[in-house]
Amino acid sequence: MENIIGLDDIEEARKTLNNVAYNTGLVHNTTFSEMTGNSIYLKMENLQKTGSFKIRGAFNKIAHLPKKYKKKGVIAASAGNHAQGVAMAAKAYGIKATIVMPKHAPLSKIAATRGYGAEVILHGHLYDEAYEKAREIQEETGAVFIHPFDDPEVIAGQGTIGIEILEDLPDTDIIIVPVGGGGLISGIAVATKSIKPDIKIIGVQSKNMPSMAESIFKDRITTVDGMPTIADGIAVKTPGKITFEIVKRYVDNIVTVDEDEIANAILLLMERAKVIAEGAGAASVAALLNRMGQLKDKKIVALLSGGNIDVNMLSRIIDSGLVKSGRKVFINTLIPDRPGTLGILLNRLADTGANVLSVTHNRSSRDIPIGYAKVELELETTSEEHIEEIKELLSLDNYSFVIL
């Protein structure tokens, strides 16, 4: 284990990545600092080439392939970000790239991977199923398999992030890192603990797919079937052998966050930091806001590992977040089917300051009494208190209504 990867390997990877990967910014965030009582910095790998950190490891691996292997082409399995990293690196070296992606990978990631010139094959529902298919194809074609995390050169490439963080903020106390298979946190942990042994490295996984957390808890590599998660970039059922050993040795703790916490972090990053992060990338902020309450007066870096979120998913997350924060509400009610009654209802809602986003007026459904119409309203509100005001008004006006 001692010789699998060290700081020298990561420093060499940094030279390889010079003029390839951006040295992404480390940005102080006042809002999150005030919310947590710490000094919070965001490491902006969501602004990296291809939209995530994955270009670092993929390019470093492909750059070190002997010429005879480069001629065979490369193949990889990925939910999207590793796919783009491999495709971009392969294109830079004029190498054929084949990427197997889960069938339900975000469309934006599929399109971007094809845009870099790779052949994309859709297979399975999770990364691990795509991985098995990629291995089958690799056996048939002889292409070089570029593992997304369990490879020393990939890990070394990801570790360059750790060097950058400590160059920009030498007195960093804690780094929070999203964890899937473990390549990213392994590289960062080796780099930073080699430079600053007392730094704390905290991993974060989705509760829906906590494979590394379970493996560390049981002290053996554990496969977790799990459930789908909006943090698709860290939805890995089985950690790597190399990464498991590194995480066991170097990582101080791994926490898990639920889907609502991740979604809320995505929304907060948009509103408070003006930043777009995918589910995996926002997991670090979700952990910061929901699992780090005991920490005070620390300099904490939350790694935003990627920004490749599907716009349709983003729209759903925004809507869900607005409803949960009391800034949007859906109301169904019945009104007499007479001229002017809808106008009266809308005027009463306007008196509360609610903004009507949509109205559906229906008198034909079976559940609607004769002489009445069903009105479905989507309202923009300011808070839960505002919604309570609307409910009180409707009750006083004798409306029968349901809050959805």
XYZ file of C-alpha atoms in Angstrom:
404
model
C 0.000 0.000 0.000
C 2.888 2.344 0.809
C 4.043 2.540 -2.804
C 0.746 2.590 -4.709
C 0.560 6.387 -4.818
C 2.449 9.187 -3.130
C 2.891 12.933 -3.306
C 5.600 12.532 -5.982
C 3.062 10.837 -8.279
C 0.582 13.665 -7.744
C 3.198 16.342 -8.402
C 4.177 14.527 -11.615
C 0.491 14.415 -12.603
C 0.316 18.142 -12.063
C 3.107 18.668 -14.609
C 1.247 16.421 -17.056
C -1.929 18.451 -16.557
C -0.200 21.813 -17.007
C -2.144 23.758 -19.673
C -4.744 20.949 -19.743
C -6.788 21.250 -16.535
C -7.664 24.612 -15.043
C -6.331 25.570 -11.640
C -9.889 26.237 -10.478
C -10.716 28.979 -8.015
C -11.132 28.727 -4.266
C -13.939 31.158 -3.472
C -14.934 32.365 -0.011
C -18.702 32.252 0.562
C -20.107 34.692 3.112
C -23.591 33.148 3.272
C -22.427 29.622 4.105
C -19.865 31.029 6.520
C -22.575 32.875 8.445
C -24.909 29.878 8.344
C -22.307 27.541 9.851
C -20.119 29.742 12.047
C -17.042 28.784 10.035
C -15.035 30.290 7.206
C -16.309 28.445 4.128
C -14.563 28.213 0.770
C -15.870 26.555 -2.386
C -13.408 24.728 -4.651
C -14.924 25.320 -8.062
C -14.309 22.102 -10.002
C -17.771 22.606 -11.490
C -15.992 25.187 -13.674
C -13.310 22.719 -14.761
C -12.987 21.683 -18.413
C -15.783 19.198 -19.239
C -17.640 20.522 -16.184
C -16.019 18.303 -13.556
C -12.757 17.180 -11.944
C -12.705 13.954 -13.980
C -10.542 15.379 -16.773
C -7.614 15.395 -14.345
C -7.488 11.663 -13.706
C -8.548 10.575 -17.182
C -5.985 12.752 -18.943
C -3.186 11.718 -16.596
C -3.953 8.039 -17.217
C -4.163 8.334 -21.000
C -1.045 10.537 -21.163
C 0.962 7.745 -19.503
C -0.224 4.949 -21.799
C 2.554 3.447 -23.950
C 2.121 4.119 -27.670
C 1.293 0.487 -28.465
C -1.688 0.664 -26.077
C -2.853 4.036 -27.332
C -3.207 2.485 -30.792
C -5.735 -0.010 -29.409
C -8.055 2.777 -28.286
C -9.640 3.235 -24.869
C -12.920 2.235 -23.283
C -14.580 3.420 -20.087
C -17.780 3.145 -18.069
C -19.279 6.269 -16.602
C -22.460 8.009 -15.476
C -21.208 11.033 -17.403
C -18.313 13.015 -15.996
C -15.576 10.396 -16.388
C -17.012 9.775 -19.849
C -16.359 13.360 -20.866
C -12.905 13.360 -19.319
C -11.882 10.198 -21.180
C -13.435 11.425 -24.426
C -11.651 14.771 -24.263
C -8.296 13.204 -23.375
C -8.639 10.584 -26.113
C -9.440 13.282 -28.656
C -6.325 15.221 -27.621
C -4.194 12.157 -28.387
C -6.111 11.086 -31.495
C -7.296 7.893 -29.809
C -10.582 6.081 -30.442
C -12.781 6.193 -27.330
C -15.801 4.047 -26.498
C -17.876 4.948 -23.434
C -20.576 2.780 -21.853
C -23.067 4.886 -19.914
C -26.189 3.924 -17.914
C -29.404 4.228 -19.937
C -30.691 6.982 -17.691
C -27.523 9.073 -17.559
C -28.344 12.787 -17.903
C -28.930 13.689 -21.533
C -26.570 16.646 -21.244
C -23.713 14.319 -20.276
C -24.480 11.869 -23.087
C -24.574 14.664 -25.656
C -21.368 16.234 -24.341
C -19.524 12.891 -24.454
C -20.547 12.349 -28.059
C -19.557 15.935 -28.761
C -15.950 15.090 -27.827
C -15.984 12.395 -30.507
C -16.508 9.269 -28.399
C -18.784 6.374 -29.312
C -21.444 6.125 -26.596
C -23.164 2.841 -25.726
C -26.103 2.990 -23.309
C -26.459 -0.036 -21.059
C -27.948 -0.809 -17.643
C -29.518 1.430 -15.033
C -26.518 2.092 -12.766
C -22.800 2.659 -13.203
C -21.929 -0.887 -12.123
C -24.036 -2.421 -14.920
C -22.387 -0.134 -17.447
C -19.013 -1.154 -16.000
C -19.675 -4.862 -16.593
C -20.695 -4.171 -20.195
C -17.589 -2.065 -20.777
C -15.412 -4.908 -19.478
C -17.111 -7.301 -21.926
C -16.394 -4.971 -24.836
C -12.834 -4.465 -23.640
C -12.244 -8.227 -23.719
C -13.613 -8.406 -27.267
C -11.738 -5.419 -28.714
C -8.496 -5.254 -26.737
C -9.038 -1.567 -25.987
C -7.462 -0.183 -22.827
C -9.928 0.151 -19.962
C -9.721 3.527 -18.217
C -11.064 2.945 -14.739
C -12.921 5.938 -13.264
C -11.407 5.625 -9.792
C -9.475 2.444 -8.958
C -6.253 3.281 -10.777
C -3.085 4.922 -9.375
C -2.649 7.361 -12.263
C -6.308 8.378 -12.152
C -6.067 8.892 -8.395
C -2.878 10.934 -8.844
C -4.619 13.188 -11.346
C -7.493 13.849 -8.960
C -5.001 14.517 -6.171
C -3.771 17.652 -7.927
C -6.878 19.355 -6.525
C -5.493 18.883 -3.023
C -2.220 20.600 -3.903
C -4.119 23.542 -5.378
C -6.286 23.916 -2.284
C -3.300 24.101 0.070
C -1.459 26.505 -2.217
C -4.453 28.844 -2.150
C -5.340 28.310 1.531
C -2.388 26.785 3.419
C -4.184 26.872 6.779
C -7.204 24.863 5.610
C -8.594 22.858 8.533
C -11.084 20.586 6.761
C -11.866 19.539 3.189
C -15.281 18.007 2.417
C -15.194 15.727 -0.629
C -17.996 13.863 -2.464
C -17.343 10.099 -2.589
C -18.461 7.539 -5.151
C -15.833 4.912 -5.896
C -13.281 6.896 -3.920
C -10.753 8.099 -6.511
C -11.255 11.802 -5.852
C -11.059 11.654 -2.062
C -8.124 9.219 -2.227
C -6.039 11.572 -4.344
C -6.921 14.641 -2.297
C -6.301 12.844 0.998
C -2.861 11.562 -0.019
C -1.832 14.966 -1.401
C -3.028 17.100 1.480
C -2.026 14.793 4.337
C 1.449 14.463 2.831
C 1.781 18.260 2.922
C -0.280 19.029 6.067
C -0.716 15.885 8.220
C -3.173 17.487 10.662
C -5.723 18.458 7.985
C -9.086 16.661 8.233
C -10.639 15.003 5.180
C -14.387 14.328 5.367
C -16.135 12.278 2.699
C -19.823 12.554 1.845
C -22.099 10.053 0.125
C -25.769 9.862 -0.724
C -27.816 7.854 1.779
C -29.279 6.129 -1.270
C -25.876 4.700 -2.270
C -23.491 4.688 0.735
C -21.099 1.983 -0.484
C -17.830 3.470 0.792
C -19.378 4.440 4.133
C -20.698 0.889 4.559
C -17.356 -0.590 3.511
C -15.425 1.475 6.048
C -17.966 0.672 8.770
C -17.685 -3.070 8.074
C -13.927 -2.902 7.406
C -14.323 -4.739 4.115
C -15.316 -3.792 0.599
C -19.094 -3.983 0.521
C -21.505 -3.882 -2.397
C -24.631 -1.812 -1.729
C -27.593 -2.173 -4.092
C -28.993 1.153 -2.919
C -31.556 3.294 -4.684
C -31.434 5.911 -7.453
C -30.107 9.306 -6.382
C -29.933 12.786 -7.870
C -26.228 12.558 -7.051
C -25.714 10.197 -9.988
C -22.010 11.035 -10.194
C -21.380 9.269 -6.861
C -23.860 6.410 -7.336
C -21.327 3.558 -7.169
C -22.388 0.217 -5.695
C -18.881 -1.115 -4.947
C -15.806 0.959 -3.996
C -12.406 0.225 -5.506
C -9.795 -2.003 -3.874
C -7.080 0.639 -4.047
C -9.360 3.476 -2.996
C -10.805 1.506 -0.077
C -7.335 1.030 1.393
C -6.408 4.693 0.904
C -9.684 5.925 2.400
C -9.257 3.595 5.383
C -5.834 5.039 6.048
C -6.216 8.740 5.248
C -9.875 9.806 5.468
C -11.120 10.953 8.867
C -14.868 10.400 8.433
C -17.574 9.717 5.875
C -21.072 11.116 6.346
C -24.240 10.607 4.312
C -26.891 13.066 3.148
C -30.421 12.480 1.873
C -32.016 13.526 -1.404
C -33.826 16.553 0.033
C -30.613 17.823 1.582
C -28.770 17.496 -1.721
C -31.587 19.204 -3.618
C -31.672 22.044 -1.104
C -27.903 22.464 -1.448
C -28.246 22.741 -5.230
C -30.902 25.432 -4.787
C -28.889 27.338 -2.157
C -25.798 27.292 -4.351
C -27.828 28.789 -7.176
C -29.427 31.493 -5.044
C -26.663 32.366 -2.581
C -23.476 31.586 -4.501
C -24.750 32.040 -8.086
C -23.273 28.642 -8.866
C -24.646 25.629 -10.745
C -23.666 22.290 -9.225
C -24.855 18.784 -10.031
C -26.117 16.510 -7.270
C -22.726 14.906 -6.599
C -21.041 18.305 -6.592
C -23.545 19.801 -4.166
C -23.259 16.854 -1.758
C -20.316 18.533 -0.019
C -22.434 21.611 0.747
C -25.328 19.380 1.864
C -22.967 17.729 4.353
C -21.593 21.086 5.469
C -25.061 22.449 6.235
C -26.576 19.312 7.767
C -23.795 17.185 9.320
C -21.162 19.653 10.527
C -23.059 21.568 13.196
C -20.431 20.777 15.819
C -17.703 22.623 13.896
C -17.018 26.291 14.683
C -14.330 28.780 13.655
C -12.741 26.394 11.147
C -11.522 27.065 7.636
C -13.481 24.554 5.601
C -13.268 23.838 1.874
C -16.344 22.262 0.261
C -15.437 20.699 -3.060
C -17.969 21.288 -5.841
C -16.871 18.319 -7.912
C -19.051 18.946 -10.970
C -21.658 21.154 -12.602
C -23.099 18.880 -15.284
C -26.712 18.797 -14.209
C -29.527 18.073 -16.643
C -31.717 21.154 -17.064
C -34.898 19.106 -16.667
C -33.624 17.749 -13.358
C -32.637 21.261 -12.330
C -36.145 22.506 -13.048
C -37.667 19.765 -10.870
C -35.241 20.497 -8.056
C -36.066 24.204 -8.171
C -39.814 23.523 -8.058
C -39.472 21.040 -5.220
C -37.211 23.384 -3.280
C -39.590 26.305 -3.668
C -42.509 24.231 -2.396
C -40.561 22.943 0.618
C -39.376 26.422 1.545
C -42.909 27.857 1.354
C -42.250 29.926 -1.747
C -44.650 28.059 -3.974
C -47.926 26.339 -3.178
C -50.531 24.353 -5.105
C -54.163 24.710 -4.009
C -57.304 22.926 -5.222
C -60.705 24.419 -4.381
C -64.330 24.421 -5.493
C -66.206 27.550 -6.526
C -69.816 28.097 -7.707
C -69.981 27.812 -11.490
C -71.223 31.351 -12.010
C -69.798 34.387 -13.807
C -67.417 36.408 -11.644
C -66.698 33.804 -8.951
C -63.231 32.961 -10.294
C -62.376 36.663 -10.432
C -63.463 37.106 -6.810
C -61.194 34.225 -5.718
C -58.199 35.570 -7.624
C -58.709 39.073 -6.264
C -58.839 37.742 -2.699
C -55.555 35.888 -3.260
C -54.031 39.025 -4.770
C -54.949 40.901 -1.586
C -52.560 38.614 0.331
C -49.684 39.380 -2.050
C -49.711 35.932 -3.651
C -48.717 35.818 -7.316
C -50.848 33.495 -9.464
C -48.575 31.433 -11.722
C -51.223 29.205 -13.277
C -54.956 28.507 -13.099
C -56.856 25.413 -14.258
C -60.671 25.715 -14.283
C -62.607 22.472 -14.686
C -66.346 21.763 -14.359
C -66.509 18.349 -16.053
C -64.813 15.814 -13.769
C -66.861 13.141 -12.008
C -65.806 14.356 -8.570
C -67.154 17.874 -9.162
C -70.730 18.518 -7.934
C -73.199 19.946 -10.442
C -73.200 23.721 -10.282
C -69.544 23.937 -9.175
C -66.158 24.207 -10.844
C -62.835 22.890 -9.643
C -59.987 25.404 -9.632
C -56.360 24.299 -9.433
C -53.983 27.119 -8.534
C -50.205 27.419 -8.580
C -49.192 30.371 -6.416
C -45.896 32.110 -5.770
C -45.618 32.880 -2.053
C -42.989 34.316 0.258
C -42.933 31.896 3.197
C -44.795 29.275 5.207
C -46.384 32.149 7.162
C -47.705 33.575 3.890
C -49.265 30.215 3.039
C -50.922 30.110 6.472
C -52.362 33.576 5.792
C -53.841 32.327 2.510
C -55.325 29.254 4.218
C -56.888 31.446 6.908
C -58.430 33.763 4.310
C -59.883 30.867 2.299
C -61.351 29.357 5.461
C -62.926 32.644 6.510
C -64.471 32.970 3.015
C -65.879 29.445 3.363
C -63.888 27.913 0.513
C -63.400 24.158 0.599
C -59.762 23.659 -0.395
C -56.823 21.260 -0.341
C -53.136 22.242 -0.162
C -51.133 19.895 -2.384
